[in-house]
XYZ file of C-alpha atoms in Angstrom:
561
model
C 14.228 39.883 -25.052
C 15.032 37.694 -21.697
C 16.340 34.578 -21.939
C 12.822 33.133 -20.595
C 11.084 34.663 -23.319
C 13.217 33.419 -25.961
C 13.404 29.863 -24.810
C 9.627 30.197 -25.045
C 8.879 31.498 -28.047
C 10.936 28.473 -29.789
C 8.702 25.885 -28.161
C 7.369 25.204 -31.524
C 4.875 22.061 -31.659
C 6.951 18.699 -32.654
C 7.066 17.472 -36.311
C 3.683 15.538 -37.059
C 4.587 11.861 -35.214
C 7.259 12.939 -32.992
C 7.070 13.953 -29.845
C 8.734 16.513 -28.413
C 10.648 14.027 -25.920
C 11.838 10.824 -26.660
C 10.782 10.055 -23.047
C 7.442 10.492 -23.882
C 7.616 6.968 -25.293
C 7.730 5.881 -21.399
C 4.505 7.454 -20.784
C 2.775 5.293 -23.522
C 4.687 2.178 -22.379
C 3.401 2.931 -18.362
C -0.233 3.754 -19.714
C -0.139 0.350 -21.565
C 1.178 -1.244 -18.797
C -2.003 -0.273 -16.554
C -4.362 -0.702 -19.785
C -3.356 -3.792 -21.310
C -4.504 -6.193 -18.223
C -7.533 -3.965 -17.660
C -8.743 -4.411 -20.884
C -7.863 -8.160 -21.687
C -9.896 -8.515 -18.073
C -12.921 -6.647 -19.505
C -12.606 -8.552 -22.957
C -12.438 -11.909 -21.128
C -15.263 -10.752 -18.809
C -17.387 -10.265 -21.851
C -16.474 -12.507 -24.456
C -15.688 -15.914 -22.758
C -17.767 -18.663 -24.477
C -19.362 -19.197 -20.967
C -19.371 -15.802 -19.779
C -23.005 -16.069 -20.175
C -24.021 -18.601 -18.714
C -21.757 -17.812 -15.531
C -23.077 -14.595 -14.754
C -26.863 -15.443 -13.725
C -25.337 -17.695 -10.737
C -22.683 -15.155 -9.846
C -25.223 -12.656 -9.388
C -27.571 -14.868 -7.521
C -25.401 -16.589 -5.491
C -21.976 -15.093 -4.976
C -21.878 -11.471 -5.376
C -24.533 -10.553 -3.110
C -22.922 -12.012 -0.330
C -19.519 -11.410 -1.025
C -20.495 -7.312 -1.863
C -22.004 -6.904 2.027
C -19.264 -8.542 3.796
C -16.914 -6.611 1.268
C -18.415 -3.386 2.135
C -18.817 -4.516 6.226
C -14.992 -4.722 6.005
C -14.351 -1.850 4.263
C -16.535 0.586 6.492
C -15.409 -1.273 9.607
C -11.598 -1.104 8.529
C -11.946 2.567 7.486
C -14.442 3.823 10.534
C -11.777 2.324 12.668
C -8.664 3.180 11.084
C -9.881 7.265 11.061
C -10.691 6.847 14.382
C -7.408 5.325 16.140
C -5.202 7.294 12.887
C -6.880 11.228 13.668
C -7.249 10.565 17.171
C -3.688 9.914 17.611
C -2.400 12.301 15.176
C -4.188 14.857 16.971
C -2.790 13.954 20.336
C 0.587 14.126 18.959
C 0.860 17.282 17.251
C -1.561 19.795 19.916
C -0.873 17.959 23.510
C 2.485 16.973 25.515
C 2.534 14.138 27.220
C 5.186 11.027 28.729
C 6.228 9.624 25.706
C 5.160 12.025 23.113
C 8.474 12.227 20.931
C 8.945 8.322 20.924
C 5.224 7.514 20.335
C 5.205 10.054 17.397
C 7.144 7.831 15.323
C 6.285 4.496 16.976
C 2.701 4.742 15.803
C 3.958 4.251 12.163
C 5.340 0.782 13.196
C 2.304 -1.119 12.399
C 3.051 -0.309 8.266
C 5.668 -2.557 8.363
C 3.249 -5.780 9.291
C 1.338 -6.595 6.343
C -2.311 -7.888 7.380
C -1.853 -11.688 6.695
C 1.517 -11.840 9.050
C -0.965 -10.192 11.785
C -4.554 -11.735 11.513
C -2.168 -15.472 11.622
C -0.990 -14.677 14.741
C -4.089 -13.140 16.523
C -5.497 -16.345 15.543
C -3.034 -18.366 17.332
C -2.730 -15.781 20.328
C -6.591 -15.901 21.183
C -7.619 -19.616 19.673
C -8.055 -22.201 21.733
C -4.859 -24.029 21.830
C -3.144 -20.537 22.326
C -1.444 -19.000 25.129
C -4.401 -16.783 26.263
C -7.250 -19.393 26.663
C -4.467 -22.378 27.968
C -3.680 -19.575 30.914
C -7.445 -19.045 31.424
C -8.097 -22.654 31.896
C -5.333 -23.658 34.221
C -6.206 -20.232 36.138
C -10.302 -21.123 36.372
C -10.211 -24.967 35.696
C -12.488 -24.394 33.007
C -12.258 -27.161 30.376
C -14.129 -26.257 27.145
C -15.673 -23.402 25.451
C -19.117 -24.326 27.542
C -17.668 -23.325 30.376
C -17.108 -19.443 29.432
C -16.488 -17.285 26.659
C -13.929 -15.971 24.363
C -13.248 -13.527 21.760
C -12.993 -15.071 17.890
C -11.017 -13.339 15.368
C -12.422 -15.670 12.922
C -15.630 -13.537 11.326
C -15.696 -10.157 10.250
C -15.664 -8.026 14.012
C -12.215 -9.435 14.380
C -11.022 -9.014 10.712
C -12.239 -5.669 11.028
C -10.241 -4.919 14.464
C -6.911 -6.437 12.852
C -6.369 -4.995 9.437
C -7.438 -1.767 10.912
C -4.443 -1.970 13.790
C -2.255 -2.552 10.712
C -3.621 -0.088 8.063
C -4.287 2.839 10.055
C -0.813 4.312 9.436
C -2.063 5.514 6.515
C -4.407 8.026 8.326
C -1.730 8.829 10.880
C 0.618 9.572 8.832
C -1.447 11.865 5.983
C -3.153 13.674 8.912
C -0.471 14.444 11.094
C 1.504 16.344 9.026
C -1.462 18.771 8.016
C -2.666 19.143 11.653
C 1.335 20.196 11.934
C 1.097 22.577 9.358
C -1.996 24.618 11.051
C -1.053 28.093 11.560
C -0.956 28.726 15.358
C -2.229 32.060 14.591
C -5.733 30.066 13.758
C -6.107 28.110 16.979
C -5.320 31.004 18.996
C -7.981 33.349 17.245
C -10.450 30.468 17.967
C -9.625 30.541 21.703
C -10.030 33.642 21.593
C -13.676 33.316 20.628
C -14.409 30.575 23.202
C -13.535 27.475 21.425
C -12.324 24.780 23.346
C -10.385 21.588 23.083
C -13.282 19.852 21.695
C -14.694 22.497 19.378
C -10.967 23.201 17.831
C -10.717 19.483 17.190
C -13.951 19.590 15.202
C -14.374 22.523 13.937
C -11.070 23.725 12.859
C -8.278 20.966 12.674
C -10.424 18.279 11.116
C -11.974 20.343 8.677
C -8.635 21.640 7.759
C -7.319 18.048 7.264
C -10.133 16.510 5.294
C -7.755 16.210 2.548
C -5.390 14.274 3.774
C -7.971 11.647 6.099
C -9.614 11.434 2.885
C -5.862 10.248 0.887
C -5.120 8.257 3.970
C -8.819 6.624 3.741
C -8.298 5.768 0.587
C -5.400 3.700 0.704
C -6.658 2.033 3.677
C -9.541 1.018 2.133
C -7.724 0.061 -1.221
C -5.079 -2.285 0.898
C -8.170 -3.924 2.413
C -9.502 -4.621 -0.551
C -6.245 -5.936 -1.919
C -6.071 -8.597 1.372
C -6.401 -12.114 0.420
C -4.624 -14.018 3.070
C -6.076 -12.121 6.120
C -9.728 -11.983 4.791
C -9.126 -16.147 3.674
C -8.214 -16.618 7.171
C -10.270 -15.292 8.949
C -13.011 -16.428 7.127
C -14.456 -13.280 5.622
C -15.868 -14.141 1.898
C -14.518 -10.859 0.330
C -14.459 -9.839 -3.658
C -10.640 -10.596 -3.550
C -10.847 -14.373 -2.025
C -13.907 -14.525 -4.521
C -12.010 -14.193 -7.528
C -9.353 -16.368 -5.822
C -11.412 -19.279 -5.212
C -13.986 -18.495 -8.683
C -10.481 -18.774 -10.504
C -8.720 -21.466 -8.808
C -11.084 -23.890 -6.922
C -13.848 -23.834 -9.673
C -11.581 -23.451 -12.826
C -13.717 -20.682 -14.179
C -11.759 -18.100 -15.623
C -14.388 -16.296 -17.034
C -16.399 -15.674 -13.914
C -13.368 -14.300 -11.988
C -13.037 -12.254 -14.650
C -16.859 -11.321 -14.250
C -16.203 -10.534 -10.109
C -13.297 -8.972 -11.079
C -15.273 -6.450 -12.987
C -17.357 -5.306 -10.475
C -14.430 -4.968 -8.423
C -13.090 -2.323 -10.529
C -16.278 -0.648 -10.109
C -16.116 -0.819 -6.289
C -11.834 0.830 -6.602
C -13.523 3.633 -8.968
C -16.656 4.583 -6.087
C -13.528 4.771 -4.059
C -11.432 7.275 -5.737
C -14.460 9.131 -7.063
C -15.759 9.362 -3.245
C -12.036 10.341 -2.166
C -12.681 13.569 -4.983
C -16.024 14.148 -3.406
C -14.568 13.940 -0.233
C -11.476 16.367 -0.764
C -14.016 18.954 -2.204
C -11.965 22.032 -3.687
C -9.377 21.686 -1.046
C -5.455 20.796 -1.882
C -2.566 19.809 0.112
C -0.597 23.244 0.178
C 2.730 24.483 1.476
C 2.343 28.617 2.624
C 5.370 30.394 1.432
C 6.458 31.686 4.810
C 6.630 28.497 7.169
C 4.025 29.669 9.330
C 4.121 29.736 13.193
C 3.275 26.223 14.724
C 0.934 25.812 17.237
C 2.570 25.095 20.887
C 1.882 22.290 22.255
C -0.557 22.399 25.277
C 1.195 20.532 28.313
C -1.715 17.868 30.119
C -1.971 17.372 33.280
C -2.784 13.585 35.102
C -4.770 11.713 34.456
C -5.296 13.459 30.736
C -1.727 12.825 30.567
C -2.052 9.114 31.293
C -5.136 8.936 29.246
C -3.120 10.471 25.928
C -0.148 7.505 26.795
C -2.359 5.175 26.824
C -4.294 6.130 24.020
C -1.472 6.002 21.785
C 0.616 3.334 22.986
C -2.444 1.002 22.780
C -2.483 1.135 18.479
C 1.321 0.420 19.071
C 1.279 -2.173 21.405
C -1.541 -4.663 19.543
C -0.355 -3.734 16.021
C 3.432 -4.096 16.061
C 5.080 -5.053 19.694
C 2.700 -8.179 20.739
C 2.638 -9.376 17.251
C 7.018 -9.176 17.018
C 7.040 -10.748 20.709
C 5.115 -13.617 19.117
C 7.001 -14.048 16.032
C 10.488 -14.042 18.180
C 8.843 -16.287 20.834
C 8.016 -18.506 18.492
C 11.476 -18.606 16.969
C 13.126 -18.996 19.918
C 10.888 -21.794 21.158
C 10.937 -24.006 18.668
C 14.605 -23.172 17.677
C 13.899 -22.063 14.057
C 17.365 -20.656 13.632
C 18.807 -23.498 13.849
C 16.313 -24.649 10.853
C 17.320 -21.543 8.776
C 18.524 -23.748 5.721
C 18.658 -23.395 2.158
C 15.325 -24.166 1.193
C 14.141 -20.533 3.219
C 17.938 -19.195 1.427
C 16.333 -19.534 -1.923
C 13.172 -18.126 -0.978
C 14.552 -15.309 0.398
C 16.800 -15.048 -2.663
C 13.785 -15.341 -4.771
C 12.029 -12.443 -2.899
C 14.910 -10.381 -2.881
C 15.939 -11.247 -6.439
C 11.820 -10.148 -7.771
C 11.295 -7.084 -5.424
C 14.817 -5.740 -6.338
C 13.860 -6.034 -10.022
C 10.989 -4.348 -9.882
C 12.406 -1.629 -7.712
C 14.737 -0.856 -10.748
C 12.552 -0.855 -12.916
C 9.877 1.097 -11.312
C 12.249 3.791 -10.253
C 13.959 4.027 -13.776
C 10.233 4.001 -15.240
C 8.971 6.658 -12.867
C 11.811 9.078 -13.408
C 11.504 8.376 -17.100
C 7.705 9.471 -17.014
C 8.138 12.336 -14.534
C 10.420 13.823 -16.490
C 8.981 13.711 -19.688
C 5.724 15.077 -18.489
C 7.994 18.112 -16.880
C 9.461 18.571 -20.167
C 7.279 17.621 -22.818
C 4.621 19.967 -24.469
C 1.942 17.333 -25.446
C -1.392 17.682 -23.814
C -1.795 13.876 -23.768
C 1.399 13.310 -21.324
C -0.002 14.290 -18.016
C -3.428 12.442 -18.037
C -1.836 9.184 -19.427
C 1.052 9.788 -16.896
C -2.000 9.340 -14.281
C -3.390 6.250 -15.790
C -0.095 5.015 -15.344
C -0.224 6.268 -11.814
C -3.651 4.144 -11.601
C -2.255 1.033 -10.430
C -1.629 1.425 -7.126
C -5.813 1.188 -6.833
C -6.052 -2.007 -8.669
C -6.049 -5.326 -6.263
C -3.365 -7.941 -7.266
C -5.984 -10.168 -7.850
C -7.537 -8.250 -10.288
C -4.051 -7.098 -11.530
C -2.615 -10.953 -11.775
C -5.864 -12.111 -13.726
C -5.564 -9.528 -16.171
C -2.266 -9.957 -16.750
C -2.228 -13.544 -17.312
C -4.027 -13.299 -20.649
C -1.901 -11.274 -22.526
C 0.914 -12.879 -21.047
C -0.194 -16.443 -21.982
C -0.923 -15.217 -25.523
C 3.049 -13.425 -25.647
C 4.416 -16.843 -24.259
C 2.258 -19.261 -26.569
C 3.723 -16.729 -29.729
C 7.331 -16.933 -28.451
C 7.214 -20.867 -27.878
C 5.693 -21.109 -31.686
C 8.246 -18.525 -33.339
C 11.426 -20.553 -31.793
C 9.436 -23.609 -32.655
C 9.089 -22.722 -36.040
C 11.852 -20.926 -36.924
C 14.771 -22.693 -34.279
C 12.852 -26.235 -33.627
C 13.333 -25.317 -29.797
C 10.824 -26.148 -27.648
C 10.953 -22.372 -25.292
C 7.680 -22.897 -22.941
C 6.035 -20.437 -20.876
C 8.743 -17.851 -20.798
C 7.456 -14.743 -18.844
C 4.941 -16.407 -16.673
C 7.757 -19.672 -16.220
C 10.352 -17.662 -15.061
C 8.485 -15.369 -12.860
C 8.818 -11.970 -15.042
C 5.326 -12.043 -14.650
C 5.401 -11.352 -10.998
C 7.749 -8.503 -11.328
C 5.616 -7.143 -14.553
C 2.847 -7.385 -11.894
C 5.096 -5.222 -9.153
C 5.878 -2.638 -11.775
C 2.334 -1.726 -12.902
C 1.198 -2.033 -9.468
C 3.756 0.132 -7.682
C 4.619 2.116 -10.736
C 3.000 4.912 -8.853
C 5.276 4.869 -6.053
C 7.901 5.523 -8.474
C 6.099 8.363 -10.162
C 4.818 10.219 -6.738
C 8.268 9.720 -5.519
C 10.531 11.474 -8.596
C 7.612 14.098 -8.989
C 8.385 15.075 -5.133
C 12.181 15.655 -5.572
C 11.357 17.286 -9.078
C 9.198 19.831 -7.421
C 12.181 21.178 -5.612
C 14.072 22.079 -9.022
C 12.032 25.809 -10.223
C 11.328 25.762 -14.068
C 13.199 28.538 -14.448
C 16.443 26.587 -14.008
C 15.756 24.484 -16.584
C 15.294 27.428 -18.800
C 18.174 29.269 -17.522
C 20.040 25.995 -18.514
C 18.523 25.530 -21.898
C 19.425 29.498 -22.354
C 23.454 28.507 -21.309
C 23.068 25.920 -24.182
C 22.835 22.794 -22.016
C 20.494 19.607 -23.932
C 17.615 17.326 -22.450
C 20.307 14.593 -21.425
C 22.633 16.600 -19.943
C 19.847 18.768 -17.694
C 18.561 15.120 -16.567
C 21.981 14.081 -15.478
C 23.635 17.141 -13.932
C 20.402 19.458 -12.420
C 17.423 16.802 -12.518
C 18.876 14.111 -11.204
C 21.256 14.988 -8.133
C 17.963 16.847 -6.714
C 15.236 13.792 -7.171
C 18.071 11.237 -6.440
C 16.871 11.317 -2.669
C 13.523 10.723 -3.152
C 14.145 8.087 -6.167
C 16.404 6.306 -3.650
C 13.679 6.251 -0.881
C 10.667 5.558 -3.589
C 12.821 2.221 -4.754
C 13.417 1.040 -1.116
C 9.079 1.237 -0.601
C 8.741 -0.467 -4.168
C 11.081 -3.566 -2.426
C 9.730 -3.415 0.536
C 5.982 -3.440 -0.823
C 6.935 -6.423 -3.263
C 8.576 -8.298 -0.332
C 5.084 -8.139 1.522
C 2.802 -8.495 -1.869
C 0.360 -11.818 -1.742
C -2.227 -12.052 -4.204
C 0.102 -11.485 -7.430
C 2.866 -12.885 -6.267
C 0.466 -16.432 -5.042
C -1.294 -16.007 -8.495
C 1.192 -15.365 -11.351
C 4.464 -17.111 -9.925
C 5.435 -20.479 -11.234
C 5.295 -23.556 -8.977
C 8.564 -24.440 -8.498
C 9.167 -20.607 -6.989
C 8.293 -19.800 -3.352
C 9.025 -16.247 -1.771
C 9.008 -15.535 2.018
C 4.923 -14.445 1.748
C 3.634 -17.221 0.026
C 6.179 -19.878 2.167
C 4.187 -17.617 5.237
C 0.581 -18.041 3.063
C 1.608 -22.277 3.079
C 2.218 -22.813 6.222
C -0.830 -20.949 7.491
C -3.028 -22.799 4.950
C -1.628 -26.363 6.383
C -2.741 -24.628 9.909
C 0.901 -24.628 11.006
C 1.902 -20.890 10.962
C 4.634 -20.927 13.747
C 6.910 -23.043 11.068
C 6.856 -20.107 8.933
C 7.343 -17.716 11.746
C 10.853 -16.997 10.853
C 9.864 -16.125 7.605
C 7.293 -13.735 8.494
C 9.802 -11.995 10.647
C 11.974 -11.539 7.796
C 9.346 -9.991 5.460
C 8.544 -7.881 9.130
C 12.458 -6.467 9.407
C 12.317 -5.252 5.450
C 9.417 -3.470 6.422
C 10.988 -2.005 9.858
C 12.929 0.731 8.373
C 11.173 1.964 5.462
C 8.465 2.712 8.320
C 10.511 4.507 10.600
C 11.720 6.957 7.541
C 8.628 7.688 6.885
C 7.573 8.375 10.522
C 10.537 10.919 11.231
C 9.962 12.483 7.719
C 7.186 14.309 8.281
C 6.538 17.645 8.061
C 6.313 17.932 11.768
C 9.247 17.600 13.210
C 9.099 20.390 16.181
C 10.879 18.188 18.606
């Protein structure tokens, strides 16, 4: 008998409750981590002694208005973002043109902005005490907004134009590396038969990549739906700023919980419609790297055309909004202010994003591996519950974890009370553990999707060859598993940091008030209408976000030169 056929035949099913790994136990503690708030939010949602009477003026008077301009964003945001996202991707992978090789990875730039930073300074670029309308004036000698017109970014064409410059990335990113991976055997069989530029675009590459613009759709739609300080801002009533000011300005708790609800609903139409969407096809990797398809040299001005087409999503989603940031800096000679009130708050950023980066990567490798080794049915599906919540806003995420949290603190402070006479307070949500149990659940999948992809490389039948040499669980985690996901682990935990440096809602809900980060210094000053003061700030959160986006850019799959 092979060595493969013996180690199977003594997978016997684990003694009646134990599993079969002990790091199965980090599946069940991710699950709960994703279930707990989700449930305490349904339970509060339900059973509040005024849920009630709250919901009858929700529905009549808040939801109705805040679903349509919810779903105007999100059909705006994702129209757009598929449009700039395939349209580029498709230039870059089937045409040469000037620029090509730097654009390719230029056009991921935008990722590291996160919404807020951006729709802040469009405001103060195109309001009326900015740079643009002060140049018209003393240009025409026009004196008010009687005397001509002006774009606003303030309603929901111009929040729709801005997060989609940001978040379009996402659909770059996903669909360029599948339009790379098309056979050029395919698009020469279809010029063959007559098909030209246009009908190869729609009839063969973005069929083929329907897949991956529906996993980059999804995540641009789920980040929009996650904005709070862009869609406060520029004055879009949203489900997110709902629960914000439901929870906050009106002191209901319950009815947040109630809009918070429904937003759930909206994340699962999103994911189910992503399913739909993907049909039966998969991302897939041929066994034989098959041929690429050669780039067709253009000619001017289709060669102009493609430059400008994508240097344009470049230029008003990254460059003009880092030209304003460092103008700003330099102009009113904020590093000379750079003191140690923004020291802390960069230390406090640093200090929360770091932990959570630990911990997500140490949980994700935990639950990754125990799904590759364990023999329970039950690992896998609550592995992708635990996946799950990526999809849930931090609003959503930051109510539902307050209650259980508030009920963990209030029995800590009355054990040491009772048994110590100490006086403890609020010790998870005081000391800002609650804002990194908030990065961990919702980033947790980052972790996951990141060990999983270094894991694939390793075939199973190492691990049995190991196990047949006599090596244990431990030691095939440290010497085999390990040095081959360590890669991908290493680059999952730098997006986990960068992500919480950038985070908003959960970080401006849950944190306690004598802590400030870089966003929510960047959220204050842009509330008090002074957002150059914070401009410094925002650069900083900018520069985390700089290189994270660039690895991912000139990571690809497509990397033909």
């Amino acid at each position: 008998m092979s060595a493969a056929g013996a180690i199977d035949t003594s997978r016997r099913p684990p003694l009646a409750g134990r599993p079969s790994t002990r790091l199965a136990f980090a599946v069940l503690g991710g699950g709960a981590l994703v279930l707990l708030p989700l449930a305490a939010l349904v339970a509060t949602a339900l059973s509040a002694p005024e849920a009630a009477s709250i919901w009858p003026h929700l529905a009549a008077h808040v939801l109705p208005s805040a679903l349509a301009q919810t779903a105007l964003l999100l059909a705006g945001v994702g129209l757009l973002s598929a449009v700039i996202g395939v349209g580029t991707a498709w230039l870059v992978t089937q045409y040469d043109f000037p620029g090509r090789p730097s654009l390719e990875w230029l056009l991921a730039l935008p990722l590291a902005l996160p919404t807020y930073i951006t729709a802040y300074i469009y405001v103060e670029l195109l309001g009326f005490t900015g740079p643009l309308q002060a140049a018209l004036r003393a240009l025409t000698g026009w004196r008010s907004l009687r005397d001509y017109w002006f774009p606003d970014p303030r309603n929901i064409a111009g929040a729709v134009v801005i997060m989609a410059l940001v978040l379009y990335p996402y659909v770059y990113l996903s669909t360029r590396a599948l339009f790379g991976l098309q056979s050029a055997s395919i698009a020469e069989a279809a010029r063959t038969l007559g098909a030209g530029p246009r009908r190869l675009f729609w009839r063969i590459g973005l069929p083929l990549a329907r897949p991956a613009l529906a996993a980059g759709l999804v995540l641009v739609l789920l980040e929009t739906l996650n904005d709070i300080g862009a869609t406060e801002y520029l004055g879009v009533q949203s489900l997110t700023l709902s629960i914000y000011t439901t929870w906050l300005n009106r002191g209901s708790l319950a009815g947040a919980a109630q809009i918070a609800c429904v937003m759930l609903l909206v994340v699962f139409a999103l994911i189910v419609a992503e399913k739909r969407l993907r049909g039966q096809r998969r991302f897939a990797l041929p066994t034989r790297q098959a041929r690429p398809v050669a780039r067709r040299r253009l000619r001017a001005p289709a060669a102009a055309l493609a430059s400008l087409a994508c240097a344009l999503p470049v230029l008003l989603g990254a460059a003009i909004p880092l030209a304003y940031l460092c103008t700003e800096i330099l102009r009113r000679n904020l590093l000379a202010q750079f003191d140690l009130a923004l020291l802390r708050q960069l230390g406090h950023a640093v200090l929360l994003s770091g932990t959570a980066a630990l911990v997500v990567t140490a949980l994700g490798f935990a639950i990754a591996a125990a799904v590759r080794r364990g023999r329970e049915r039950w690992l896998a599906p609550l592995a992708r519950i635990a996946a799950l919540g990526y999809a849930v806003p931090g609003t959503v995420l930051a109510l539902g974890l307050l209650i259980p949290l508030a009920a963990i603190d209030n029995a800590l402070a009355d054990a040491a009370r009772h048994w110590f006479g100490l006086g403890t307070g609020l010790l998870l949500i005081g000391s800002g553990t609650a804002v990194v149990i908030a990065y961990v659940v919702r980033f947790l999948t980052i972790g996951i999707s990141g060990v999983e992809s270094g894991l694939s490389r390793v075939s199973p039948r190492i691990d049995d060859a190991a196990r047949a040499l006599g090596a244990r669980g431990p030691e095939i985690l440290r010497r085999l598993h390990w040095p081959l996901a360590r890669g991908a682990t290493a680059a999952a935990a730098l997006l986990v940091f960068v992500d919480g440096l950038k985070e908003l809602p959960a970080t401006l809900l849950l944190r306690p008030l004598n802590l400030e980060t870089l966003a929510t210094t960047v959220y204050g000053h842009a509330s008090r209408g002074a957002f150059e003061e914070g401009a410094l700030a925002a650069l900083l959160i900018i520069l985390a976000g700089l290189y994270p986006a660039m690895i991912l850019a000139r990571t690809g799959p497509d990397r033909r030169g």
